Coordinates of C-alpha atoms in Angstrom, one line a residue:
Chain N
X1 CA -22.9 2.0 34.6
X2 CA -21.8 3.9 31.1
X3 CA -20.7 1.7 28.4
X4 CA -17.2 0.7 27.6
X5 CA -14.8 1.9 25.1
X6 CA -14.6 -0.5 22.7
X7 CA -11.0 -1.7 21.1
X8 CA -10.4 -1.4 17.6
X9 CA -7.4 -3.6 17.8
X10 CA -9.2 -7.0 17.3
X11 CA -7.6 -9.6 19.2
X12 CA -3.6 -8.6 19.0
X13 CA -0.8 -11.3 20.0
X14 CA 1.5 -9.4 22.0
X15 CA 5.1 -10.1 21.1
X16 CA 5.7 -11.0 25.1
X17 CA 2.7 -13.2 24.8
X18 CA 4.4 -15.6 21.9
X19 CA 6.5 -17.9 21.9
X20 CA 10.1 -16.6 21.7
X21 CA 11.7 -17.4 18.3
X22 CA 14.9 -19.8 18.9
X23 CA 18.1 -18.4 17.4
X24 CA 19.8 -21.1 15.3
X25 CA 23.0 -22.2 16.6
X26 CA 26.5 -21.1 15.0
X27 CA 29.3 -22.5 13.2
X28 CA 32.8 -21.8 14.7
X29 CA 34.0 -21.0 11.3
X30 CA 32.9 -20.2 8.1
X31 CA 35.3 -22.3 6.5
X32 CA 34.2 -24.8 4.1
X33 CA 30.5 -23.6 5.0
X34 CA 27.6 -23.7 2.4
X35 CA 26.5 -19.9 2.2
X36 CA 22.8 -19.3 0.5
X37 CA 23.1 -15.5 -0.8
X38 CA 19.1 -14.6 -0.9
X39 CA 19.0 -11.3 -2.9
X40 CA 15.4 -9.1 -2.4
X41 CA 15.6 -8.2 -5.9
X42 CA 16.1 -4.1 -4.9
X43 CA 18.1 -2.3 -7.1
X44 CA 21.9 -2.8 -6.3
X45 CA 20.8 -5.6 -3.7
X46 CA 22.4 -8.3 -6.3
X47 CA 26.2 -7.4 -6.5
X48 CA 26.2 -6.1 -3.1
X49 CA 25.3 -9.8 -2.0
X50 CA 27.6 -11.0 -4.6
X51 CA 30.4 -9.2 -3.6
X52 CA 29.8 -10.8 0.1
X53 CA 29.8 -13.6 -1.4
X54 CA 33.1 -13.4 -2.9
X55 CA 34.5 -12.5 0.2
X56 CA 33.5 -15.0 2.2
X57 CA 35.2 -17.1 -0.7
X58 CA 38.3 -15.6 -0.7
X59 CA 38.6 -15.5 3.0
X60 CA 36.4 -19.0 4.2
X61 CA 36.5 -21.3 0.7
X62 CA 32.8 -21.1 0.8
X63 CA 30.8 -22.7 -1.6
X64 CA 27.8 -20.0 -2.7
X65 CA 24.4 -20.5 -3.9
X66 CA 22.4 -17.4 -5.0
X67 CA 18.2 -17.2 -4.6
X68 CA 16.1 -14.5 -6.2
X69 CA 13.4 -13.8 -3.6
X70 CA 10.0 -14.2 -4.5
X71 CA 8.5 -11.3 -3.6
X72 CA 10.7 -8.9 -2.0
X73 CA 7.7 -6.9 0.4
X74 CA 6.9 -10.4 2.2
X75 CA 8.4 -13.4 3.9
X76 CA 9.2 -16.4 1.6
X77 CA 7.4 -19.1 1.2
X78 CA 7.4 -22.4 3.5
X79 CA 8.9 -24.4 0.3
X80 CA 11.5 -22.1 -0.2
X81 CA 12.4 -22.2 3.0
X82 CA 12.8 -25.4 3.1
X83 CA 15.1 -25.8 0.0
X84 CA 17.3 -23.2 1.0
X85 CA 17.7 -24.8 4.5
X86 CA 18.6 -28.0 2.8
X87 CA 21.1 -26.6 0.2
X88 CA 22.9 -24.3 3.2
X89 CA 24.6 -24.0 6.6
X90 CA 23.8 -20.5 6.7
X91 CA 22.0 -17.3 4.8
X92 CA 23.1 -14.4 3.8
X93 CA 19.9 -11.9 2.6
X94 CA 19.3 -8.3 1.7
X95 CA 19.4 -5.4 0.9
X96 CA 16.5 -4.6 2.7
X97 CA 15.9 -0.5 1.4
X98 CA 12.2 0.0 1.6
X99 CA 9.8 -0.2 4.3
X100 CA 8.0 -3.8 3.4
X101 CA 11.5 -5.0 2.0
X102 CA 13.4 -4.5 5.3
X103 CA 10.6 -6.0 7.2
X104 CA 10.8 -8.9 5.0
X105 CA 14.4 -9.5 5.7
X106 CA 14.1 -9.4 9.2
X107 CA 11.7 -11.6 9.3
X108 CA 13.0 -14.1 6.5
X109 CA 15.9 -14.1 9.3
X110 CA 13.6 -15.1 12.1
X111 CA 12.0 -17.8 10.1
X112 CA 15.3 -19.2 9.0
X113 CA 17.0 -19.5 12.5
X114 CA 14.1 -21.0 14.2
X115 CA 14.3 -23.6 12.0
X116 CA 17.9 -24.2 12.5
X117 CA 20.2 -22.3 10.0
X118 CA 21.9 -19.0 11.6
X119 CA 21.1 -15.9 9.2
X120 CA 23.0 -12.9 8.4
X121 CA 20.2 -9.8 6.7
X122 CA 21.8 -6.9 6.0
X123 CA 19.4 -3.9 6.3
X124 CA 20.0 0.0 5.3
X125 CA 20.0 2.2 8.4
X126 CA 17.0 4.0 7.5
X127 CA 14.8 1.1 8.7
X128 CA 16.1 0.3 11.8
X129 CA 12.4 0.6 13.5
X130 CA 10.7 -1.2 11.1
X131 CA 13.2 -4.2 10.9
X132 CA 13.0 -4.7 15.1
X133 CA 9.3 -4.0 15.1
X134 CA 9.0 -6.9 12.4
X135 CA 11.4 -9.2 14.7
X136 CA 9.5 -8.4 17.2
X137 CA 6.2 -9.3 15.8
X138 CA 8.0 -12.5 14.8
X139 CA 8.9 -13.4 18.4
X140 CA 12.4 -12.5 18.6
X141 CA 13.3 -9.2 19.7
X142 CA 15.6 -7.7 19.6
X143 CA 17.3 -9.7 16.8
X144 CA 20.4 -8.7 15.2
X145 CA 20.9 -7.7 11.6
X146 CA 23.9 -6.1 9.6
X147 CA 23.4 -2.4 9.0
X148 CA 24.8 0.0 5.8
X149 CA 24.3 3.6 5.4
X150 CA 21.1 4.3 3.4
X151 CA 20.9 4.8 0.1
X152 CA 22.2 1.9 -1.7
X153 CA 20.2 1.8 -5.0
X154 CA 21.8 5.0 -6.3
X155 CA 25.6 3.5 -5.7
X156 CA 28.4 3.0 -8.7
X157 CA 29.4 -0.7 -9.1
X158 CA 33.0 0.4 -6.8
X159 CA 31.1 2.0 -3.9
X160 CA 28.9 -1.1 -4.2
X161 CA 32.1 -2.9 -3.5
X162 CA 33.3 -0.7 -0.5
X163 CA 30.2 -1.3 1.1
X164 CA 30.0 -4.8 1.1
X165 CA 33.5 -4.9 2.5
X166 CA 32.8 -2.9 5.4
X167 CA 29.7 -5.1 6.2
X168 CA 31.8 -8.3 5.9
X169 CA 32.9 -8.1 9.5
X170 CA 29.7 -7.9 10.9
X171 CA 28.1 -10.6 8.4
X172 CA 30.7 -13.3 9.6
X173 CA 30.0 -12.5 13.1
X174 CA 26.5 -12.8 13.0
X175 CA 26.9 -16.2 11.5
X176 CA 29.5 -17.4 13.5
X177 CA 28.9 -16.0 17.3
X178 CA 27.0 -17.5 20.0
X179 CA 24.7 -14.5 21.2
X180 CA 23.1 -16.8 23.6
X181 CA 26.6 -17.3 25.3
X182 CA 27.8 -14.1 24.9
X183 CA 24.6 -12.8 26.4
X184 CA 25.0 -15.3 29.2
Chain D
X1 CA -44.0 35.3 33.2
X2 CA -41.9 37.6 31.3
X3 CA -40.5 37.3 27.8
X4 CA -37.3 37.1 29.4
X5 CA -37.6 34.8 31.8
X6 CA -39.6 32.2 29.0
X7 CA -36.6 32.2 27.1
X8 CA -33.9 31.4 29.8
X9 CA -36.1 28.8 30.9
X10 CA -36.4 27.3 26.8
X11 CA -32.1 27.8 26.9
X12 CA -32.1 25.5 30.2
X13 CA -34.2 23.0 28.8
X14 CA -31.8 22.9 25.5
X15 CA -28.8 22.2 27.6
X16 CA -30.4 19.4 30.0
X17 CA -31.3 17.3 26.4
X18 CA -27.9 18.0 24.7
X19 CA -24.9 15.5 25.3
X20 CA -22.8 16.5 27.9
X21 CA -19.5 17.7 25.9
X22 CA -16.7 17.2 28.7
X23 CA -17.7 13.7 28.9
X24 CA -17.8 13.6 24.9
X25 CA -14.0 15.3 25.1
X26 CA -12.5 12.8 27.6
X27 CA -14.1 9.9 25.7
X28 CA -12.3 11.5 22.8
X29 CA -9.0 12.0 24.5
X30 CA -8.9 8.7 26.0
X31 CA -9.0 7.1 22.2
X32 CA -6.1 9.2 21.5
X33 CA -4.5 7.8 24.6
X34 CA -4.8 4.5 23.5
X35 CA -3.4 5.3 20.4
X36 CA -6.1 4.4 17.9
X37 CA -6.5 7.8 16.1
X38 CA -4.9 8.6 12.8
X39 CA -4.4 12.2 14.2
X40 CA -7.9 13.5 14.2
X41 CA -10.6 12.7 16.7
X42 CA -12.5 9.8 16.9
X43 CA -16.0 8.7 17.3
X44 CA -15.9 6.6 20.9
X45 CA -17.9 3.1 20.1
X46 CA -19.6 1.6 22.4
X47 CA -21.1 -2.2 22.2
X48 CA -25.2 -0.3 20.7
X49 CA -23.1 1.3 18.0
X50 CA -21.2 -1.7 17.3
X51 CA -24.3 -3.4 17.2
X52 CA -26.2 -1.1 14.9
X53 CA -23.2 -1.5 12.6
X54 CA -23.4 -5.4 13.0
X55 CA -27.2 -5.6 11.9
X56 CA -26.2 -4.0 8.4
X57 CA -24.6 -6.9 7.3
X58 CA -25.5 -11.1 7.3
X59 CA -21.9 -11.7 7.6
X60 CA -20.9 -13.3 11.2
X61 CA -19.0 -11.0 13.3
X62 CA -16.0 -13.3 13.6
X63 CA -15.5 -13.7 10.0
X64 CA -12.3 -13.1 8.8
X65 CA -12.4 -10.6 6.0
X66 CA -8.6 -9.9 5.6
X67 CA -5.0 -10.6 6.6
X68 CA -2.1 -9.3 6.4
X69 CA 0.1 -12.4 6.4
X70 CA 4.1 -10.7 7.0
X71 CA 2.0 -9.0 10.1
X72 CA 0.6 -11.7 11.1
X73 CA -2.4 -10.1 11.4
X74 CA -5.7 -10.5 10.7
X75 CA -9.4 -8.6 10.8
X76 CA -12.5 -10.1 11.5
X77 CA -15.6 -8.3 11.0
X78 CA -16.7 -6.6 14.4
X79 CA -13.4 -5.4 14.7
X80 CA -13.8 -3.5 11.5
X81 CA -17.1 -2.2 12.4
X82 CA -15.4 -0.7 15.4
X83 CA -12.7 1.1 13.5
X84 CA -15.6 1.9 11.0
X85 CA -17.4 3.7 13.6
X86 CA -14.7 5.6 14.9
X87 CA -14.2 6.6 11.5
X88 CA -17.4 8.6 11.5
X89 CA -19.2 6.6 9.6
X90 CA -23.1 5.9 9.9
X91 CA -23.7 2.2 10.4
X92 CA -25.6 1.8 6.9
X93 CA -22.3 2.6 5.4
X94 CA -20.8 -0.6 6.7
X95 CA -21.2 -2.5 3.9
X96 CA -19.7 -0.2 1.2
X97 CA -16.4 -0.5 4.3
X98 CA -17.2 -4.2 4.0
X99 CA -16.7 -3.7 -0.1
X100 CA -14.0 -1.9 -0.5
X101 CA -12.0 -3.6 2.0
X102 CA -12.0 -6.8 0.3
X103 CA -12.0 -4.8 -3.0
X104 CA -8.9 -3.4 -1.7
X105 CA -7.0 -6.3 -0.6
X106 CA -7.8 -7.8 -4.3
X107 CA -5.0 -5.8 -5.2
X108 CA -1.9 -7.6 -5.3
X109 CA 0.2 -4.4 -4.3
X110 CA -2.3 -4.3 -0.8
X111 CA -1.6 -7.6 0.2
X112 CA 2.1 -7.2 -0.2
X113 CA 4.0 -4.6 1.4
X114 CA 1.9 -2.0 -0.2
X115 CA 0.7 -0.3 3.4
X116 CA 4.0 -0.4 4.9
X117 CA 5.9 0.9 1.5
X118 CA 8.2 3.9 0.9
X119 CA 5.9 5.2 -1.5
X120 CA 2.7 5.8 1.3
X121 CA 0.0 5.1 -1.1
X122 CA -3.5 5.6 -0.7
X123 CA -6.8 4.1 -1.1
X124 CA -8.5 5.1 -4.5
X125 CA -12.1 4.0 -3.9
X126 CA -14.9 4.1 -6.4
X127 CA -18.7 3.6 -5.5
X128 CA -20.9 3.0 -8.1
X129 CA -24.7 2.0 -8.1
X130 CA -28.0 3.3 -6.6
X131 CA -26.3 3.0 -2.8
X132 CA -24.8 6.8 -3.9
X133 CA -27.9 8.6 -3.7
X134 CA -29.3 6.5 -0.8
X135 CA -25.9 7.1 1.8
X136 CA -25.7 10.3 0.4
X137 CA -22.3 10.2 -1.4
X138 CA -21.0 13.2 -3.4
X139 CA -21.6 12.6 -6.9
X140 CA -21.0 15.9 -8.7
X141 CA -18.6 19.0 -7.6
X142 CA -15.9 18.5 -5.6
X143 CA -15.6 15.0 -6.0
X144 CA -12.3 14.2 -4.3
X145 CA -13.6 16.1 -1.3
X146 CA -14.2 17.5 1.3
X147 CA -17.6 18.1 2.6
X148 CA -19.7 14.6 2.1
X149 CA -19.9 11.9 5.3
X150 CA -19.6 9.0 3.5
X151 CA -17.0 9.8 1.2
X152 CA -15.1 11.3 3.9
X153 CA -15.4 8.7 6.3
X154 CA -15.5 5.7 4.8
X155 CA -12.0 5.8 3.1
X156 CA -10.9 6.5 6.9
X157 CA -12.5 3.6 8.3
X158 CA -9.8 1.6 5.8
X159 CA -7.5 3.3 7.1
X160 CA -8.3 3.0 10.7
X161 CA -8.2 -0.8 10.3
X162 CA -4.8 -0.8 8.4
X163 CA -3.5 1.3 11.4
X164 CA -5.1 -0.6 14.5
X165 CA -6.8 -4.1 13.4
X166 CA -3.4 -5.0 10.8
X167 CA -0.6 -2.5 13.7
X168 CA 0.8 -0.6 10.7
X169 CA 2.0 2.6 12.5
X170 CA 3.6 5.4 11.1
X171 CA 7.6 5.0 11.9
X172 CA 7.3 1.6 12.5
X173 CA 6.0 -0.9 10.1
X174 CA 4.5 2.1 8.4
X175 CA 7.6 3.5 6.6
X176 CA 6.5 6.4 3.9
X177 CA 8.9 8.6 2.9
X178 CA 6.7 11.8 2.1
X179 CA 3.1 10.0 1.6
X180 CA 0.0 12.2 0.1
X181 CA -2.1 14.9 1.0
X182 CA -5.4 12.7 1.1
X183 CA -4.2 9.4 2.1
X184 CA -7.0 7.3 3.3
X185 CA -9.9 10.1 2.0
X186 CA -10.2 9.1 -1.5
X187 CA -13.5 7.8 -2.0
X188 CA -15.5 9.3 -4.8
X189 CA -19.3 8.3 -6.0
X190 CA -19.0 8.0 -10.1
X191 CA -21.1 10.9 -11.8
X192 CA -23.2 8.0 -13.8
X193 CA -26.0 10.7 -14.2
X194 CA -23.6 12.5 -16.7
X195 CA -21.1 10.3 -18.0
X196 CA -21.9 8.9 -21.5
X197 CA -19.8 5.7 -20.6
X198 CA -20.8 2.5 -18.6
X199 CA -19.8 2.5 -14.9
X200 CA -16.4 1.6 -13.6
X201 CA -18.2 -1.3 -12.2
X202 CA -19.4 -3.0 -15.1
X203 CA -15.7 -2.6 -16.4
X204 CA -15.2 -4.8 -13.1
X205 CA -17.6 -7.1 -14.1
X206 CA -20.4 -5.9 -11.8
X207 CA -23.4 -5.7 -14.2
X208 CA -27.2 -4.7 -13.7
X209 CA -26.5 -1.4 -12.0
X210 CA -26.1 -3.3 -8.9
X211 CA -24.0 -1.2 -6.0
X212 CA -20.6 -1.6 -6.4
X213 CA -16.8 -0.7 -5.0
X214 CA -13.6 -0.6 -7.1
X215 CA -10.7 0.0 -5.3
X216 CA -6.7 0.1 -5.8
X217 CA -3.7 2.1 -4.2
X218 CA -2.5 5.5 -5.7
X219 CA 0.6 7.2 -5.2
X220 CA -0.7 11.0 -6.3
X221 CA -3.0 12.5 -8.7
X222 CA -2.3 15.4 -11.5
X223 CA -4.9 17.5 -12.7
X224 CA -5.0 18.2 -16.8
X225 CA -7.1 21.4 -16.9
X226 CA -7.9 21.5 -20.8
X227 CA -10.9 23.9 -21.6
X228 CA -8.8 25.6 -24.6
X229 CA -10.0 23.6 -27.8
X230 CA -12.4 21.9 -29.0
X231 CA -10.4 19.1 -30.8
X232 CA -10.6 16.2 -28.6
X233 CA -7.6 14.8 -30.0
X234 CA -5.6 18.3 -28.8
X235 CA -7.2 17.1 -25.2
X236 CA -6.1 13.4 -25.2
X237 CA -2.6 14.5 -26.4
X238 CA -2.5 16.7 -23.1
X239 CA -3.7 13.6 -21.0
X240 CA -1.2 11.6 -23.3
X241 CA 1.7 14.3 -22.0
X242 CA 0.9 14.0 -18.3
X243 CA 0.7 10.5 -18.1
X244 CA 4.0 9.9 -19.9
X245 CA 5.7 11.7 -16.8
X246 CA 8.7 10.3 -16.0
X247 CA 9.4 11.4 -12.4
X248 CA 6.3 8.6 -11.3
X249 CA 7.8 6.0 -13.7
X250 CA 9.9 3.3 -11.7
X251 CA 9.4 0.4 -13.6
X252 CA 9.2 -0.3 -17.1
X253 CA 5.3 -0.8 -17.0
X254 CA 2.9 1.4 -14.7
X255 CA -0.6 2.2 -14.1
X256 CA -3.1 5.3 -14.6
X257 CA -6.7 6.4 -13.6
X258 CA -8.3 8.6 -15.5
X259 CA -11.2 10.3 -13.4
X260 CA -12.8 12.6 -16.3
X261 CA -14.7 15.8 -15.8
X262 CA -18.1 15.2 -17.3
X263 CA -17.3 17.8 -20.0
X264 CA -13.9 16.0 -21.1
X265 CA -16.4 12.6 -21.0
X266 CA -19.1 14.0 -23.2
X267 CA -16.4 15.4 -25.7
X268 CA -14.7 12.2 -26.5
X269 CA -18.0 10.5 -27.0
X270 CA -19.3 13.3 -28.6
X271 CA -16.4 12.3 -31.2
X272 CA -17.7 8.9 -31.4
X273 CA -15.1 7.5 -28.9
X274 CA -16.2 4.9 -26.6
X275 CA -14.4 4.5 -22.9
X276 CA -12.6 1.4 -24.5
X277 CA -11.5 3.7 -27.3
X278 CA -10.1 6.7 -25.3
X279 CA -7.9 3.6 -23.0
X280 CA -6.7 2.5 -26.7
X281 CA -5.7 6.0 -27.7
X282 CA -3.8 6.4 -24.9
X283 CA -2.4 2.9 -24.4
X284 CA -1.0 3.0 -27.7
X285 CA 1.0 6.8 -27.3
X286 CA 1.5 6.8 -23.5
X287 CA 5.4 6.4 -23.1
X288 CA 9.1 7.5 -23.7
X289 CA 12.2 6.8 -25.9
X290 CA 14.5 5.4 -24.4
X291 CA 16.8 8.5 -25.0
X292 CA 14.2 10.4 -22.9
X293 CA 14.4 7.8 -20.4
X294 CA 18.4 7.6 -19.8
X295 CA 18.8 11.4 -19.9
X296 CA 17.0 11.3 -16.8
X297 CA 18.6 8.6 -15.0
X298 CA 16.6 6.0 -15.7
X299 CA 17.9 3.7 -17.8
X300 CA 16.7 0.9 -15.9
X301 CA 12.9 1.7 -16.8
X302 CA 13.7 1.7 -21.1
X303 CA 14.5 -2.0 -20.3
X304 CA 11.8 -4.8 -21.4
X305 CA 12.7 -6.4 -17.8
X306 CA 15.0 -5.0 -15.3
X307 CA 17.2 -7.9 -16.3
X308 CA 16.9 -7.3 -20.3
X309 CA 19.1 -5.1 -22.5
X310 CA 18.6 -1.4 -23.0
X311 CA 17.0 -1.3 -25.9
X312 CA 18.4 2.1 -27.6
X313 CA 17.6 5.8 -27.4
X314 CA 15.6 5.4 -30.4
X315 CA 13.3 2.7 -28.9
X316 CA 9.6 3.8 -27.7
X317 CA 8.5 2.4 -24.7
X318 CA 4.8 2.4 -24.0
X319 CA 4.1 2.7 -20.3
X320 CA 0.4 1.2 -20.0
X321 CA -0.2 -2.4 -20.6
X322 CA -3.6 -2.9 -20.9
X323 CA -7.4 -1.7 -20.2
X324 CA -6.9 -2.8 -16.6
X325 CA -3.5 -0.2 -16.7
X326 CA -5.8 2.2 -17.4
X327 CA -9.8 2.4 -15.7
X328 CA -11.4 5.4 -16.6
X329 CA -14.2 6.8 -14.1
X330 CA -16.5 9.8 -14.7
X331 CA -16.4 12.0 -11.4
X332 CA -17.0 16.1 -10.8
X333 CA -19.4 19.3 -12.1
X334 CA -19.8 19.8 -15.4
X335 CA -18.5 23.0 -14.7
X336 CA -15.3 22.8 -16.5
X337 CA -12.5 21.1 -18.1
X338 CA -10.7 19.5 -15.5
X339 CA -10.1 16.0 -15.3
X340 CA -7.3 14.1 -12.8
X341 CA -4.6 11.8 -13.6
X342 CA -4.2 9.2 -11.0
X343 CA -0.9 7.4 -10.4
X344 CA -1.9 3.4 -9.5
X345 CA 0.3 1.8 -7.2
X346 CA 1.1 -1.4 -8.7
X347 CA -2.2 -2.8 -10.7
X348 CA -6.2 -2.3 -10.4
X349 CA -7.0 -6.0 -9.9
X350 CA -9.6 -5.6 -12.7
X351 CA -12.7 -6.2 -10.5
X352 CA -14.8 -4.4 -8.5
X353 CA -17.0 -5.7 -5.6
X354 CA -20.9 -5.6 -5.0
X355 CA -22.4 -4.3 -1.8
X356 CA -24.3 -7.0 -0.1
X357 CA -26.4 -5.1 2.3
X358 CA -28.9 -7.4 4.9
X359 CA -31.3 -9.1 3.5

């Protein structure tokens, strides 16, 4: 009987095989909501949030609070997490523009909904694969993000602005829907 | 018997004791199958090799040697020693994998998102130590390859375990823009034989000559090919030139490795310079104005913090921090003035790594 083949994979934990990540449930409405902005630190990534921010104001009263992440390539820490959880209803993260930094955001987003508070990361759509493949890893796949055209770094403050307009839509709906009922 | 018939008989006896190659090929293709290869073929292990590899080192083969914590991944050590293998490597090169690994993931840029990044670094792995001449690394011509086993193979076997043991694939968590010709083949054997310095290592605090690795990520190298004067100071103005690039300059502080020809070496100390003197030279002229900066776009770098003020086109800002910003290694013939720049990816973590090999 020949030998075997050996696996260079080490002992891998298939995404099927774990536990599926809960999604947090959703607020009806936005209005009068605590909204954490968490901002990855990439260039432009600040007043694009902001701007989101002031939108959600404008249209929701929200009441904003803004977090600088702690290290953009990887998921924040367990303290953190628990702060921003306790100062907010819901999150609001980005802009995830690099490979780590959009696998970050994605998974920030898991972390924060399983422990209860509904997420909204808004990724560029040039890391599509790596933001699901990170979700996935996390135990929730096929989790839902907000997309904007790549690049974003390299925008003027006004199409800063645009942008975050045209992603405003999506943000509230990921915060407010049910997916688990509209899936249903 | 005729001469003829001696031979044919020598040519059958030949082919019955060499490995049968379309069992070798399907091994090969069935590791591509499985999706383990990095593109080029690789070495089937079985459970003897694995073992040959284990009995090089005292460690326990379930010991956890690194993790890649927004993976959620982890690598113990048999699981290295496979990817090793496949590599090419010979087992008594698993403890130099074994050093540079954790040398590696010293580096805070590693641990982070540095595998995964836009920017598709690569290893930059240094041996030093008596271990070169007993694995039989490359230690003069041609030192960033090709043509040497372990420096070839060993800078793979990183690689291999990023890609299989940690899941960082290519399109997927793996998200380089252009990368490097080289990635995961930069392992080069210090030319301590002709450098008038002290090793890399002992910079790394690794004293006594003992075997050691140095490692850290680079984004490219630039060579500064400077055999046109004999003032040194002409030559360290070149370096000074190249290093103060601006198209590799995305923050306001960033990180250089000088691997000198010998020649280049012997000239500065043949001027009196120690290693620590040349990093000073350069650490003190390395930079832009901020003019220089702006006119190119970036602004943002001629800014103490990426939250401070510009501080004005007359402003100079140095690019290199520190000795750690800037480790200078010995490598190559001493067949000309040629010497490499080396764009660090984030920071040398200032220490290198000694090779325990089994007692």
């Amino acid at each position: 009987m020949p030998n075997a083949i050996l696996d260079p994979t080490g002992t891998v934990t298939t995404s099927a095989a774990k536990p599926a990540a809960p999604r947090a449930p959703r607020p009806q409405s936005l209005r009068g909501k605590r909204v954490g902005l968490l901002i990855n630190t990439k260039q432009n990534a600040r007043p694009f949030l902001e701007e989101v921010g002031r939108l959600l104001q404008e249209k929701y009263d929200v009441t904003l609070t803004q977090r600088t992440k702690v290290n953009f390539a990887v998921p924040e820490p367990e303290d953190v997490i628990k702060e921003m959880i306790a100062e907010n209803d819901v999150i609001v993260t980005g802009v995830g523009d690099c490979g780590s930094c959009s696998a970050a955001a994605a998974a920030d987003g898991v972390v924060f909904e399983a422990a209860g508070t509904p997420v909204a990361a808004i990724i560029t759509d040039s890391f599509i694969p790596t933001a699901d493949a990170m979700a996935a890893l996390r135990g929730a796949p096929g989790y839902k993000y907000a997309t904007t055209a790549h690049p974003v770094a390299v925008l003027t403050e006004d199409k800063v602005k645009e942008r975050a307009a045209q992603v405003i839509d999506d943000v509230v709906g990921l915060l407010t829907e049910n997916p688990g009922k509209a899936e249903a | 018997m005729t001469a003829a018939s001696t031979e044919g008989a020598a040519a059958d006896t030949q082919v019955a004791a060499a490995p049968d190659p379309d069992e070798a090929q399907r091994a090969i293709e069935y590791c591509y199958e499985q999706g383990w290869s990095d593109g080029l073929p690789l070495v089937p292990v079985s459970k003897p090799l694995l073992d040959a590899f284990l009995a090089t080192t005292d460690k326990d083969p379930e010991e956890i040697i690194g993790a890649l914590e927004q993976v959620g991944r982890d690598v113990n050590v048999r699981t290295a020693a496979i990817n090793a293998a496949m590599a090419g490597c010979k087992p008594g090169y698993f403890p130099v994998v074994l050093a540079a690994f954790e040398a590696l993931l010293r580096d805070r840029a590693a641990r982070g998102g540095g595998f995964q990044s836009t920017s598709g670094p690569s290893p930059l792995i240094v041996v030093n130590g008596p271990i070169r001449k007993e694995l039989g690394f490359n230690t003069a011509g041609g030192a960033f390859g090709p043509g040497f086993r372990p420096n070839a193979t060993i800078p793979r076997a990183i690689g291999l375990i990023v890609r299989n043991a940690f899941g960082v694939h290519p399109h997927v968590l793996e998200q380089a823009t252009q990368g490097l010709p080289g990635r995961w083949q930069v392992c080069i054997a210090e030319n301590e034989e002709e450098s008038p310095w002290e090793p890399l290592a002992e910079n790394g605090g690794v004293t006594g000559g003992v075997s050691a690795v140095t490692a850290t990520l680079t984004r490219t190298m630039e060579f500064v090919d400077n055999r046109h004067t004999p003032n040194h100071e002409d030559v360290l103005r070149d370096f000074q030139d190249t290093i103060s690039r601006i198209g590799s300059q995305i923050f306001p502080l960033s990180s250089v490795a000088l691997v000198l020809c010998p020649e280049h070496a012997q000239m500065f100390a043949s001027a009196g310079m120690s290693k620590q003197d040349v990093q000073n030279w350069l650490l003190e002229r390395c930079g832009r104005t901020g003019a220089e900066l702006s006119s190119m776009g970036k602004a943002e770098v001629a800014r103490k913090t990426f939250r401070g003020e510009y501080e004005g086109d007359e402003a100079f800002h140095k690019f290199l921090a520190g000795p750690t910003s800037i480790p200078v290694v010995v490598a190559g013939a001493k067949n000309a003035a040629i010497s490499m720049v080396v764009r660090i990816f984030g920071e040398w973590s200032g220490t290198s790594v000694p090779i325990v090999e089994k007692k």
